[in-house]
Amino acid sequence: MPAPSQPKTVDDLLAQARLGLARLDPREASEAVAAGAVIVDIRSESQRAHDGVVPGSLFVARNVLEWRCDPRSPHRDDRFDGRESQLILMCNEGYQSSLAAATLHDLGLTSATDLAGGFQAWREAGLPVVAAEGC
């Protein structure tokens, strides 16, 4: 009988997720948005209320992201029809978004990626941030 394999660590999962992503730094993400990409903010409402938001980004709660982005889901968000030039997932620091983007790849949304360093890197790069409304 073969020995049981060791469970993966979260670092293993993160490294594996990032292998398939063309991650973008804040400037690259800003340029991609100017060319038609969409930033999908998966941060919590409390983080958005505290820190602000990227203008034009779309909020989708992390716990429903796959259902909202899958073009075949009856619960999809019509703002995501599967034809976007690129979805750039953004969490607070760029960890959760990597795992989420890899999951979207599994759903066939292979142009999905994430923002390296997340919202904090965006803000530190001096890119636009506005107060969140309705959080």
Coordinates of C-alpha atoms in Angstrom, one line a residue:
M1 CA 0.0 0.0 0.0
P2 CA 1.5 3.4 -1.0
A3 CA 2.2 5.9 1.8
P4 CA -0.4 8.7 2.0
S5 CA 0.7 11.9 0.4
Q6 CA 1.4 14.9 2.5
P7 CA -1.4 17.5 2.4
K8 CA -0.5 20.7 0.6
T9 CA 0.2 23.9 2.5
V10 CA -1.4 27.2 1.7
D11 CA 1.9 28.3 0.2
D12 CA 1.8 25.3 -2.1
L13 CA -1.7 26.1 -3.2
L14 CA -0.7 29.7 -3.8
A15 CA 2.4 28.8 -5.8
Q16 CA 0.4 26.4 -7.9
A17 CA -2.4 29.0 -8.5
R18 CA 0.1 31.6 -9.6
L19 CA 1.8 29.3 -12.1
G20 CA -1.1 29.7 -14.5
L21 CA -1.6 33.5 -14.0
A22 CA -0.1 36.4 -15.8
R23 CA -0.2 38.6 -12.7
L24 CA -0.2 42.3 -13.2
D25 CA 1.5 45.0 -11.1
P26 CA -0.6 48.1 -10.4
R27 CA 0.7 50.1 -13.4
E28 CA 0.1 47.2 -15.7
A29 CA -3.4 46.7 -14.3
S30 CA -4.2 50.4 -14.8
E31 CA -3.1 50.1 -18.4
A32 CA -5.1 47.0 -18.9
V33 CA -8.2 48.8 -17.5
A34 CA -7.6 51.6 -20.0
A35 CA -7.6 49.0 -22.7
G36 CA -10.9 47.5 -21.5
A37 CA -10.1 45.1 -18.7
V38 CA -12.3 45.0 -15.6
I39 CA -11.1 45.1 -12.0
V40 CA -13.2 42.9 -9.8
D41 CA -12.9 43.9 -6.1
I42 CA -13.3 40.8 -3.9
R43 CA -12.4 42.6 -0.6
S44 CA -14.8 42.6 2.3
E45 CA -17.2 45.5 2.6
S46 CA -15.4 46.6 5.8
Q47 CA -12.1 46.8 3.9
R48 CA -13.7 48.8 1.1
A49 CA -15.4 51.1 3.5
H50 CA -12.2 51.7 5.4
D51 CA -9.7 52.0 2.5
G52 CA -11.8 53.1 -0.4
V53 CA -12.2 51.6 -3.9
V54 CA -10.6 51.7 -7.3
P55 CA -12.8 53.9 -9.5
G56 CA -14.8 51.8 -12.0
S57 CA -14.0 48.5 -10.2
L58 CA -16.9 46.1 -9.7
F59 CA -17.5 44.6 -6.3
V60 CA -18.3 40.9 -6.1
A61 CA -18.3 39.2 -2.7
R62 CA -15.7 36.5 -2.6
N63 CA -18.1 33.9 -1.4
V64 CA -20.2 34.2 -4.6
L65 CA -17.5 35.0 -7.2
E66 CA -17.6 31.8 -9.1
W67 CA -21.4 31.8 -9.4
R68 CA -21.4 35.5 -10.6
C69 CA -18.6 35.1 -13.1
D70 CA -19.4 31.7 -14.7
P71 CA -21.2 32.5 -17.9
R72 CA -23.1 29.2 -17.6
S73 CA -24.4 29.8 -14.1
P74 CA -28.0 30.7 -13.6
H75 CA -26.7 33.0 -10.8
R76 CA -24.2 34.9 -13.0
D77 CA -23.9 38.6 -12.8
D78 CA -24.8 40.0 -16.2
R79 CA -21.9 42.4 -16.0
F80 CA -19.7 39.3 -16.6
D81 CA -20.8 37.5 -19.7
G82 CA -17.5 35.6 -20.4
R83 CA -16.4 37.9 -23.2
E84 CA -14.5 40.5 -21.1
S85 CA -11.0 41.1 -22.5
Q86 CA -9.7 40.4 -19.0
L87 CA -10.9 40.2 -15.4
I88 CA -8.3 41.4 -12.9
L89 CA -9.2 40.2 -9.4
M90 CA -8.2 42.4 -6.6
C91 CA -8.1 41.5 -2.9
N92 CA -6.4 43.5 -0.2
E93 CA -2.8 42.2 -0.6
G94 CA -2.8 39.9 -3.6
Y95 CA -3.1 36.4 -2.0
Q96 CA -6.8 35.6 -2.0
S97 CA -7.1 37.0 -5.5
S98 CA -4.5 34.6 -6.9
L99 CA -6.5 31.6 -5.6
A100 CA -9.7 33.0 -6.9
A101 CA -8.3 33.8 -10.3
A102 CA -7.0 30.2 -10.6
T103 CA -10.5 29.0 -9.8
L104 CA -11.9 31.2 -12.6
H105 CA -9.4 29.5 -14.9
D106 CA -10.9 26.2 -14.0
L107 CA -14.3 27.6 -15.0
G108 CA -12.9 28.4 -18.4
L109 CA -12.3 32.2 -17.8
T110 CA -8.6 31.8 -18.8
S111 CA -8.1 35.6 -19.2
A112 CA -8.7 36.1 -15.5
T113 CA -5.7 37.2 -13.5
D114 CA -5.0 39.1 -10.3
L115 CA -3.4 42.3 -9.1
A116 CA 0.0 41.6 -7.5
G117 CA 0.0 43.2 -4.1
G118 CA -3.7 43.8 -4.3
F119 CA -5.5 47.1 -3.3
Q120 CA -2.6 48.1 -1.0
A121 CA -0.1 48.0 -3.9
W122 CA -2.5 50.0 -6.1
R123 CA -2.8 52.7 -3.4
E124 CA 0.9 52.7 -2.7
A125 CA 1.5 53.2 -6.5
G126 CA -0.4 56.4 -6.2
L127 CA -3.2 55.2 -8.5
P128 CA -6.7 56.6 -8.1
V129 CA -8.8 55.6 -5.0
V130 CA -12.2 57.0 -4.1
A131 CA -14.4 56.6 -1.0
A132 CA -16.7 53.6 -1.2
E133 CA -20.4 54.3 -1.4
G134 CA -22.9 52.2 0.4
C135 CA -20.5 50.1 2.5

